[in-house]
Amino acid sequence: RLNKYVAYVRVNKVFECPPERVPYYGKLGLQRFGAENRYARRTIGRSVSADLATFPAPEVVLEPDEKDPIFGGVKVMDFYCPQVIQYPYAQDAYFLLNCRYRSYEDWYLSIDMSKYPRSKVHNTFNCGVEDIELDASRDGIHWHRYDRRPWIAQGKPGSFDALSMYMTRGMHLVGDEIWMYYIGINDPHTGNADVQDQYTLSQVVLRKDGFTCVEADYAGGEFVTPPLRFEGAALELNIETSAIGLARVEIQDAGGTPLPGYALEDCDRIHTANSTQHTVTWAGNSDVSDLPGTPVRLRFELQFGVKLYAFRFAEATALDAAPAGE
C-alpha cells in the first residue's frame, strides 16, 4: 500500500514504579533505565522505511493501557512477539495477532515463586503466561482490540499450550478455510532450555473472513453501515444462521431512505445458511448492478443468534441454495 517496508518490533516502554516496589526494581532500574524506581513493559512499535537496510526509531502503536492488569501501581502485562498481516482478501484490512503476556509477581499472586528463576544481575523475575488477542486496523497504525477477549485461549492444565503460545507468520487460504499456526508450550516463559523440546506446532482453522463477527442477541438487533461505494452486481454475505436464525438486508441511499425494491420488507429472509458467499435477494431479485458508483448504506437485521462475518459486492452469481454445512 505504501510501497515501503514496514517493521513491527518490540519497544520497551519505561514506567515509574511506586515507592513500595523500589526494593524489587531498584537494581533493574539503575542498570537499564538510569533510576532505581523504573521498570519497562513490552509494547508494539512500527517503523517505516524506503530502504530495507535503514529504519528510523519505531513509534509505539499499541500498548497495554489503564484497563489492562495493574497491581500495586505496577503494570503487569506486556504485548509480545506480534504477528501483523495485511489481509489479502479485503480492502485496507490489517490483523495483529497479539501475544498478551501477564507477569507472575509475588506481590499480587498467591503463588510459590521459588520454583521460577530470577535474574542473577538484578534479582527480578521474567516469567508469566500468554495467550493470543486479535486486533484489527485499516491503516496498520490505529488498532481495535475487540473487547480484549482471547482469540486463542490457553489450553487445559498440562496440555501443550496450557501456559504459553506464540503465533507464527502468515496464513493459508484452503477452499473456504483459513489455516494458521501457533507454537504452544506448557511453561510460563521461564526461558528454561529443558522445555524447548516440548514446543508444539498447532493448527488454527477458521472460515474465510472468520476472524470475528457481528453476533445478534437472541432477541435480535440491527445496524447500518456508513455510506459505501461499490462495484459488482450482487450482494454476498459470509453468514451463519444455524437452524433458527433469520436475517434481512435493506439498501438505503446516503441519507438513510430505503431504495425502491430494496427495503427491508422486500428482502427474502435469509435462513438455514452457513455460507461464505450467500447471495441476498429482494423478492427473488439479486441484481444490484444499477447501484454501483452511487453512495448507499446497508441496514442489517439479525435475529435469533445470527453470526455475520463479512459482506461483499460481487459479480452476478447463481443463488446460493446449498444446505447448511455444504
mmCIF file of C-alpha atoms in Angstrom:
data_model
loop_
_atom_site.group_PDB
_atom_site.id
_atom_site.type_symbol
_atom_site.label_atom_id
_atom_site.label_comp_id
_atom_site.label_asym_id
_atom_site.label_seq_id
_atom_site.Cartn_x
_atom_site.Cartn_y
_atom_site.Cartn_z
ATOM 1 C CA ARG A 1 0.000 0.000 0.000
ATOM 2 C CA LEU A 2 2.826 2.413 0.853
ATOM 3 C CA ASN A 3 5.488 0.989 -1.470
ATOM 4 C CA LYS A 4 7.756 0.983 1.567
ATOM 5 C CA TYR A 5 8.973 -1.520 4.144
ATOM 6 C CA VAL A 6 7.072 -1.680 7.432
ATOM 7 C CA ALA A 7 8.534 -3.339 10.535
ATOM 8 C CA TYR A 8 6.597 -4.154 13.708
ATOM 9 C CA VAL A 9 9.011 -4.547 16.596
ATOM 10 C CA ARG A 10 9.173 -4.632 20.367
ATOM 11 C CA VAL A 11 9.576 -1.313 22.180
ATOM 12 C CA ASN A 12 10.481 -1.489 25.860
ATOM 13 C CA LYS A 13 8.485 1.396 27.326
ATOM 14 C CA VAL A 14 9.759 2.684 30.665
ATOM 15 C CA PHE A 15 7.488 3.472 33.642
ATOM 16 C CA GLU A 16 7.991 4.703 37.194
ATOM 17 C CA CYS A 17 7.043 2.323 39.965
ATOM 18 C CA PRO A 18 5.557 3.287 43.369
ATOM 19 C CA PRO A 19 7.875 3.527 46.405
ATOM 20 C CA GLU A 20 6.872 0.115 47.775
ATOM 21 C CA ARG A 21 8.151 -1.566 44.602
ATOM 22 C CA VAL A 22 11.523 0.201 44.557
ATOM 23 C CA PRO A 23 13.266 -2.543 46.590
ATOM 24 C CA TYR A 24 12.251 -5.022 43.894
ATOM 25 C CA TYR A 25 13.008 -2.900 40.810
ATOM 26 C CA GLY A 26 15.960 -0.965 42.270
ATOM 27 C CA LYS A 27 18.843 -2.820 40.608
ATOM 28 C CA LEU A 28 16.892 -3.322 37.376
ATOM 29 C CA GLY A 29 16.077 0.400 37.101
ATOM 30 C CA LEU A 30 19.628 1.504 37.839
ATOM 31 C CA GLN A 31 21.183 -0.988 35.467
ATOM 32 C CA ARG A 32 18.889 -0.383 32.468
ATOM 33 C CA PHE A 33 16.966 2.867 32.895
ATOM 34 C CA GLY A 34 19.110 5.219 34.984
ATOM 35 C CA ALA A 35 16.984 5.332 38.151
ATOM 36 C CA GLU A 36 16.021 2.711 40.706
ATOM 37 C CA ASN A 37 12.298 3.456 40.553
ATOM 38 C CA ARG A 38 11.920 2.455 36.892
ATOM 39 C CA TYR A 39 10.813 -0.649 35.050
ATOM 40 C CA ALA A 40 9.768 -1.445 31.467
ATOM 41 C CA ARG A 41 6.982 -3.276 29.681
ATOM 42 C CA ARG A 42 6.979 -4.600 26.134
ATOM 43 C CA THR A 43 4.841 -2.658 23.637
ATOM 44 C CA ILE A 44 4.401 -2.828 19.850
ATOM 45 C CA GLY A 45 6.252 -0.313 17.708
ATOM 46 C CA ARG A 46 6.045 0.456 13.989
ATOM 47 C CA SER A 47 8.831 1.716 11.748
ATOM 48 C CA VAL A 48 8.572 2.605 8.044
ATOM 49 C CA SER A 49 11.455 2.881 5.598
ATOM 50 C CA ALA A 50 12.066 3.119 1.858
ATOM 51 C CA ASP A 51 15.397 1.387 2.446
ATOM 52 C CA LEU A 52 15.367 -2.149 3.802
ATOM 53 C CA ALA A 53 18.774 -1.588 5.422
ATOM 54 C CA THR A 54 17.862 1.552 7.396
ATOM 55 C CA PHE A 55 14.835 2.013 9.650
ATOM 56 C CA PRO A 56 14.078 5.008 11.894
ATOM 57 C CA ALA A 57 13.267 4.553 15.574
ATOM 58 C CA PRO A 58 9.847 2.894 15.875
ATOM 59 C CA GLU A 59 6.763 4.651 17.189
ATOM 60 C CA VAL A 60 4.544 2.812 19.675
ATOM 61 C CA VAL A 61 1.224 1.923 18.015
ATOM 62 C CA LEU A 62 -0.240 -0.475 20.588
ATOM 63 C CA GLU A 63 0.357 -0.967 24.299
ATOM 64 C CA PRO A 64 -1.493 -2.118 27.412
ATOM 65 C CA ASP A 65 -3.479 0.717 28.970
ATOM 66 C CA GLU A 66 -5.276 1.546 32.215
ATOM 67 C CA LYS A 67 -7.969 -1.070 31.532
ATOM 68 C CA ASP A 68 -5.376 -3.837 31.485
ATOM 69 C CA PRO A 69 -3.933 -5.549 34.591
ATOM 70 C CA ILE A 70 -2.275 -3.150 37.059
ATOM 71 C CA PHE A 71 -1.491 -4.217 40.637
ATOM 72 C CA GLY A 72 0.238 -2.257 43.358
ATOM 73 C CA GLY A 73 0.653 0.622 40.923
ATOM 74 C CA VAL A 74 2.651 -1.556 38.515
ATOM 75 C CA LYS A 75 1.644 -2.638 35.032
ATOM 76 C CA VAL A 76 1.933 -6.422 34.885
ATOM 77 C CA MET A 77 1.046 -7.023 31.231
ATOM 78 C CA ASP A 78 3.140 -6.895 28.054
ATOM 79 C CA PHE A 79 2.390 -7.125 24.335
ATOM 80 C CA TYR A 80 4.919 -9.571 22.970
ATOM 81 C CA CYS A 81 6.029 -11.124 19.639
ATOM 82 C CA PRO A 82 3.235 -9.691 17.451
ATOM 83 C CA GLN A 83 2.406 -11.053 14.019
ATOM 84 C CA VAL A 84 0.945 -8.391 11.715
ATOM 85 C CA ILE A 85 -0.735 -9.412 8.468
ATOM 86 C CA GLN A 86 -2.096 -7.247 5.676
ATOM 87 C CA TYR A 87 -5.182 -9.335 4.906
ATOM 88 C CA PRO A 88 -5.228 -10.060 1.157
ATOM 89 C CA TYR A 89 -8.970 -10.777 0.852
ATOM 90 C CA ALA A 90 -10.408 -7.399 1.879
ATOM 91 C CA GLN A 91 -9.670 -3.739 1.273
ATOM 92 C CA ASP A 92 -7.352 -1.975 3.745
ATOM 93 C CA ALA A 93 -7.583 -4.712 6.373
ATOM 94 C CA TYR A 94 -4.774 -5.478 8.796
ATOM 95 C CA PHE A 95 -4.774 -8.093 11.546
ATOM 96 C CA LEU A 96 -2.433 -8.164 14.529
ATOM 97 C CA LEU A 97 -2.158 -11.467 16.389
ATOM 98 C CA ASN A 98 -1.051 -10.091 19.718
ATOM 99 C CA CYS A 99 0.695 -12.249 22.317
ATOM 100 C CA ARG A 100 -0.544 -10.979 25.693
ATOM 101 C CA TYR A 101 1.989 -11.694 28.413
ATOM 102 C CA ARG A 102 0.902 -11.318 32.070
ATOM 103 C CA SER A 103 3.743 -11.424 34.536
ATOM 104 C CA TYR A 104 3.973 -13.685 37.551
ATOM 105 C CA GLU A 105 4.814 -11.457 40.524
ATOM 106 C CA ASP A 106 4.640 -12.464 44.166
ATOM 107 C CA TRP A 107 3.025 -9.252 45.460
ATOM 108 C CA TYR A 108 -0.349 -9.884 43.790
ATOM 109 C CA LEU A 109 -0.401 -13.664 43.190
ATOM 110 C CA SER A 110 -0.614 -16.278 45.920
ATOM 111 C CA ILE A 111 1.886 -18.483 44.149
ATOM 112 C CA ASP A 112 5.146 -20.144 45.125
ATOM 113 C CA MET A 113 7.668 -18.130 43.118
ATOM 114 C CA SER A 114 10.668 -20.047 44.453
ATOM 115 C CA LYS A 115 10.474 -22.519 41.569
ATOM 116 C CA TYR A 116 10.903 -19.784 38.963
ATOM 117 C CA PRO A 117 14.308 -18.330 38.019
ATOM 118 C CA ARG A 118 15.348 -14.799 38.961
ATOM 119 C CA SER A 119 17.802 -12.657 37.062
ATOM 120 C CA LYS A 120 21.272 -13.129 38.518
ATOM 121 C CA VAL A 121 22.008 -9.463 37.793
ATOM 122 C CA HIS A 122 19.030 -7.554 39.222
ATOM 123 C CA ASN A 123 17.113 -10.330 41.093
ATOM 124 C CA THR A 124 13.768 -9.833 39.284
ATOM 125 C CA PHE A 125 11.522 -12.399 37.617
ATOM 126 C CA ASN A 126 10.808 -12.660 33.894
ATOM 127 C CA CYS A 127 8.121 -15.317 33.769
ATOM 128 C CA GLY A 128 4.405 -15.348 33.162
ATOM 129 C CA VAL A 129 1.626 -16.726 30.994
ATOM 130 C CA GLU A 130 0.489 -15.836 27.481
ATOM 131 C CA ASP A 131 -2.471 -16.074 25.148
ATOM 132 C CA ILE A 132 -3.360 -14.551 21.754
ATOM 133 C CA GLU A 133 -5.555 -11.494 21.192
ATOM 134 C CA LEU A 134 -6.958 -10.414 17.809
ATOM 135 C CA ASP A 135 -6.576 -6.739 16.899
ATOM 136 C CA ALA A 136 -7.572 -5.105 13.597
ATOM 137 C CA SER A 137 -6.790 -1.896 11.746
ATOM 138 C CA ARG A 138 -7.499 -0.055 8.498
ATOM 139 C CA ASP A 139 -4.063 1.555 8.281
ATOM 140 C CA GLY A 140 -1.720 -0.585 10.384
ATOM 141 C CA ILE A 141 -1.403 2.245 12.935
ATOM 142 C CA HIS A 142 -4.704 2.593 14.803
ATOM 143 C CA TRP A 143 -5.826 -0.730 16.272
ATOM 144 C CA HIS A 144 -9.162 -2.028 17.584
ATOM 145 C CA ARG A 145 -8.983 -4.736 20.273
ATOM 146 C CA TYR A 146 -12.472 -6.365 20.037
ATOM 147 C CA ASP A 147 -13.452 -6.366 23.721
ATOM 148 C CA ARG A 148 -9.980 -7.679 24.636
ATOM 149 C CA ARG A 149 -11.114 -11.288 24.690
ATOM 150 C CA PRO A 150 -8.590 -14.044 23.983
ATOM 151 C CA TRP A 151 -8.740 -15.084 20.328
ATOM 152 C CA ILE A 152 -6.810 -18.242 21.158
ATOM 153 C CA ALA A 153 -7.212 -19.126 24.828
ATOM 154 C CA GLN A 154 -4.846 -21.241 26.888
ATOM 155 C CA GLY A 155 -5.330 -24.994 26.833
ATOM 156 C CA LYS A 156 -6.336 -27.239 29.708
ATOM 157 C CA PRO A 157 -3.856 -27.830 32.564
ATOM 158 C CA GLY A 158 -0.986 -29.997 31.409
ATOM 159 C CA SER A 159 -1.737 -29.583 27.699
ATOM 160 C CA PHE A 160 0.879 -28.448 25.174
ATOM 161 C CA ASP A 161 -0.443 -24.848 25.207
ATOM 162 C CA ALA A 162 -1.502 -24.612 28.844
ATOM 163 C CA LEU A 163 0.797 -21.695 29.727
ATOM 164 C CA SER A 164 2.416 -20.005 26.690
ATOM 165 C CA MET A 165 1.743 -19.588 22.970
ATOM 166 C CA TYR A 166 3.210 -17.701 20.019
ATOM 167 C CA MET A 167 1.686 -17.147 16.577
ATOM 168 C CA THR A 168 3.729 -17.995 13.509
ATOM 169 C CA ARG A 169 3.878 -15.863 10.393
ATOM 170 C CA GLY A 170 1.252 -15.822 7.654
ATOM 171 C CA MET A 171 -1.962 -17.586 6.682
ATOM 172 C CA HIS A 172 -3.061 -20.027 4.009
ATOM 173 C CA LEU A 173 -6.422 -19.958 2.183
ATOM 174 C CA VAL A 174 -7.601 -23.526 1.541
ATOM 175 C CA GLY A 175 -11.021 -23.573 -0.104
ATOM 176 C CA ASP A 176 -13.340 -21.646 2.215
ATOM 177 C CA GLU A 177 -10.983 -22.050 5.172
ATOM 178 C CA ILE A 178 -8.005 -20.109 6.503
ATOM 179 C CA TRP A 179 -5.237 -22.152 8.076
ATOM 180 C CA MET A 180 -2.857 -20.559 10.581
ATOM 181 C CA TYR A 181 -0.336 -21.951 13.066
ATOM 182 C CA TYR A 182 0.985 -21.240 16.558
ATOM 183 C CA ILE A 183 3.508 -22.738 18.949
ATOM 184 C CA GLY A 184 2.357 -23.852 22.391
ATOM 185 C CA ILE A 185 4.487 -24.517 25.478
ATOM 186 C CA ASN A 186 3.492 -25.894 28.866
ATOM 187 C CA ASP A 187 5.903 -23.476 30.561
ATOM 188 C CA PRO A 188 5.337 -19.931 31.905
ATOM 189 C CA HIS A 189 8.007 -18.043 29.890
ATOM 190 C CA THR A 190 10.847 -19.096 32.140
ATOM 191 C CA GLY A 191 13.455 -19.337 29.406
ATOM 192 C CA ASN A 192 14.114 -22.832 30.671
ATOM 193 C CA ALA A 193 16.079 -24.682 27.987
ATOM 194 C CA ASP A 194 14.811 -28.002 29.319
ATOM 195 C CA VAL A 195 11.328 -27.348 27.872
ATOM 196 C CA GLN A 196 12.392 -26.402 24.338
ATOM 197 C CA ASP A 197 11.888 -29.974 23.136
ATOM 198 C CA GLN A 198 8.245 -29.654 24.256
ATOM 199 C CA TYR A 199 7.402 -26.865 21.779
ATOM 200 C CA THR A 200 4.357 -27.980 19.774
ATOM 201 C CA LEU A 201 3.136 -26.558 16.451
ATOM 202 C CA SER A 202 -0.663 -26.394 16.335
ATOM 203 C CA GLN A 203 -3.081 -25.548 13.527
ATOM 204 C CA VAL A 204 -5.891 -22.995 13.731
ATOM 205 C CA VAL A 205 -8.704 -23.415 11.183
ATOM 206 C CA LEU A 206 -11.364 -20.756 10.620
ATOM 207 C CA ARG A 207 -13.804 -19.899 7.859
ATOM 208 C CA LYS A 208 -12.660 -17.316 5.309
ATOM 209 C CA ASP A 209 -13.081 -13.820 6.838
ATOM 210 C CA GLY A 210 -13.980 -15.578 10.097
ATOM 211 C CA PHE A 211 -11.670 -13.704 12.458
ATOM 212 C CA THR A 212 -14.601 -12.084 14.242
ATOM 213 C CA CYS A 213 -18.280 -11.407 13.591
ATOM 214 C CA VAL A 214 -21.347 -9.373 14.455
ATOM 215 C CA GLU A 215 -23.457 -11.752 16.520
ATOM 216 C CA ALA A 216 -27.070 -10.907 17.250
ATOM 217 C CA ASP A 217 -28.690 -11.398 20.617
ATOM 218 C CA TYR A 218 -31.457 -13.958 20.515
ATOM 219 C CA ALA A 219 -33.995 -11.116 20.684
ATOM 220 C CA GLY A 220 -32.387 -9.619 17.570
ATOM 221 C CA GLY A 221 -30.762 -6.364 16.579
ATOM 222 C CA GLU A 222 -29.705 -4.292 13.627
ATOM 223 C CA PHE A 223 -27.015 -1.912 12.411
ATOM 224 C CA VAL A 224 -26.472 0.447 9.469
ATOM 225 C CA THR A 225 -23.187 0.906 7.617
ATOM 226 C CA PRO A 226 -21.616 4.246 6.725
ATOM 227 C CA PRO A 227 -22.155 5.334 3.097
ATOM 228 C CA LEU A 228 -20.397 2.935 0.701
ATOM 229 C CA ARG A 229 -19.417 2.994 -2.957
ATOM 230 C CA PHE A 230 -19.067 -0.400 -4.596
ATOM 231 C CA GLU A 231 -18.573 -2.317 -7.805
ATOM 232 C CA GLY A 232 -20.477 -5.513 -8.557
ATOM 233 C CA ALA A 233 -23.875 -6.938 -9.389
ATOM 234 C CA ALA A 234 -24.835 -8.926 -6.269
ATOM 235 C CA LEU A 235 -24.522 -8.624 -2.503
ATOM 236 C CA GLU A 236 -22.928 -11.682 -0.875
ATOM 237 C CA LEU A 237 -22.812 -12.439 2.849
ATOM 238 C CA ASN A 238 -20.488 -14.593 4.910
ATOM 239 C CA ILE A 239 -23.150 -15.656 7.363
ATOM 240 C CA GLU A 240 -24.181 -18.410 9.762
ATOM 241 C CA THR A 241 -27.835 -18.699 10.797
ATOM 242 C CA SER A 242 -27.857 -22.306 12.036
ATOM 243 C CA ALA A 243 -31.428 -23.653 12.289
ATOM 244 C CA ILE A 244 -33.281 -20.794 13.969
ATOM 245 C CA GLY A 245 -31.541 -17.569 12.893
ATOM 246 C CA LEU A 246 -33.004 -15.153 10.350
ATOM 247 C CA ALA A 247 -31.521 -12.142 8.575
ATOM 248 C CA ARG A 248 -32.543 -9.413 6.124
ATOM 249 C CA VAL A 249 -30.722 -6.553 4.399
ATOM 250 C CA GLU A 250 -32.019 -3.185 3.251
ATOM 251 C CA ILE A 251 -30.220 -0.918 0.788
ATOM 252 C CA GLN A 252 -30.624 2.782 1.557
ATOM 253 C CA ASP A 253 -29.476 5.960 -0.110
ATOM 254 C CA ALA A 254 -26.735 8.008 1.568
ATOM 255 C CA GLY A 255 -29.369 9.826 3.642
ATOM 256 C CA GLY A 256 -30.887 6.633 5.040
ATOM 257 C CA THR A 257 -34.018 6.318 2.856
ATOM 258 C CA PRO A 258 -34.731 2.786 1.571
ATOM 259 C CA LEU A 259 -34.284 2.408 -2.180
ATOM 260 C CA PRO A 260 -37.388 1.231 -4.036
ATOM 261 C CA GLY A 261 -37.392 -2.543 -4.291
ATOM 262 C CA TYR A 262 -34.577 -2.936 -1.738
ATOM 263 C CA ALA A 263 -36.405 -2.131 1.518
ATOM 264 C CA LEU A 264 -36.250 -4.479 4.481
ATOM 265 C CA GLU A 265 -39.777 -5.703 3.725
ATOM 266 C CA ASP A 266 -38.699 -6.605 0.169
ATOM 267 C CA CYS A 267 -35.747 -8.748 1.312
ATOM 268 C CA ASP A 268 -36.212 -12.503 1.254
ATOM 269 C CA ARG A 269 -35.406 -13.758 4.740
ATOM 270 C CA ILE A 270 -32.042 -15.489 4.919
ATOM 271 C CA HIS A 271 -32.334 -18.790 6.765
ATOM 272 C CA THR A 272 -30.710 -22.231 7.055
ATOM 273 C CA ALA A 273 -27.466 -20.673 5.838
ATOM 274 C CA ASN A 274 -23.866 -21.447 6.690
ATOM 275 C CA SER A 275 -22.001 -19.951 3.765
ATOM 276 C CA THR A 276 -19.140 -17.607 2.965
ATOM 277 C CA GLN A 277 -20.971 -16.296 -0.124
ATOM 278 C CA HIS A 278 -24.731 -16.301 0.369
ATOM 279 C CA THR A 279 -26.428 -14.120 -2.265
ATOM 280 C CA VAL A 280 -29.072 -11.699 -0.941
ATOM 281 C CA THR A 281 -32.340 -11.393 -2.868
ATOM 282 C CA TRP A 282 -35.228 -8.958 -2.751
ATOM 283 C CA ALA A 283 -38.457 -10.603 -3.948
ATOM 284 C CA GLY A 284 -36.278 -13.126 -5.746
ATOM 285 C CA ASN A 285 -34.075 -10.498 -7.395
ATOM 286 C CA SER A 286 -30.346 -10.331 -6.580
ATOM 287 C CA ASP A 287 -29.370 -7.733 -9.204
ATOM 288 C CA VAL A 288 -27.866 -4.518 -7.801
ATOM 289 C CA SER A 289 -25.966 -3.656 -10.998
ATOM 290 C CA ASP A 290 -27.787 -0.307 -11.355
ATOM 291 C CA LEU A 291 -26.421 0.908 -7.989
ATOM 292 C CA PRO A 292 -22.575 0.822 -8.267
ATOM 293 C CA GLY A 293 -20.943 4.241 -8.016
ATOM 294 C CA THR A 294 -23.843 5.632 -6.004
ATOM 295 C CA PRO A 295 -23.272 6.015 -2.251
ATOM 296 C CA VAL A 296 -25.514 3.571 -0.376
ATOM 297 C CA ARG A 297 -25.971 2.373 3.167
ATOM 298 C CA LEU A 298 -26.734 -1.213 4.156
ATOM 299 C CA ARG A 299 -29.143 -1.880 7.014
ATOM 300 C CA PHE A 300 -28.767 -5.367 8.506
ATOM 301 C CA GLU A 301 -31.456 -7.039 10.605
ATOM 302 C CA LEU A 302 -30.172 -10.093 12.507
ATOM 303 C CA GLN A 303 -32.405 -12.296 14.666
ATOM 304 C CA PHE A 304 -32.090 -15.384 16.876
ATOM 305 C CA GLY A 305 -28.310 -15.645 17.133
ATOM 306 C CA VAL A 306 -27.211 -14.980 13.549
ATOM 307 C CA LYS A 307 -23.470 -14.504 13.015
ATOM 308 C CA LEU A 308 -22.424 -12.129 10.214
ATOM 309 C CA TYR A 309 -18.718 -12.378 9.404
ATOM 310 C CA ALA A 310 -18.424 -10.251 6.261
ATOM 311 C CA PHE A 311 -20.234 -8.882 3.236
ATOM 312 C CA ARG A 312 -19.079 -8.001 -0.255
ATOM 313 C CA PHE A 313 -20.411 -6.956 -3.631
ATOM 314 C CA ALA A 314 -19.530 -9.465 -6.327
ATOM 315 C CA GLU A 315 -20.265 -10.205 -9.940
ATOM 316 C CA ALA A 316 -23.654 -11.833 -10.505
ATOM 317 C CA THR A 317 -23.662 -15.453 -9.351
ATOM 318 C CA ALA A 318 -26.125 -18.285 -9.134
ATOM 319 C CA LEU A 319 -28.195 -18.132 -5.982
ATOM 320 C CA ASP A 320 -26.510 -19.759 -3.029
ATOM 321 C CA ALA A 321 -29.015 -22.506 -2.367
ATOM 322 C CA ALA A 322 -26.749 -25.109 -0.790
ATOM 323 C CA PRO A 323 -27.929 -26.605 2.522
ATOM 324 C CA ALA A 324 -26.132 -25.510 5.677
ATOM 325 C CA GLY A 325 -22.701 -27.071 6.055
ATOM 326 C CA GLU A 326 -22.125 -27.634 2.329
#
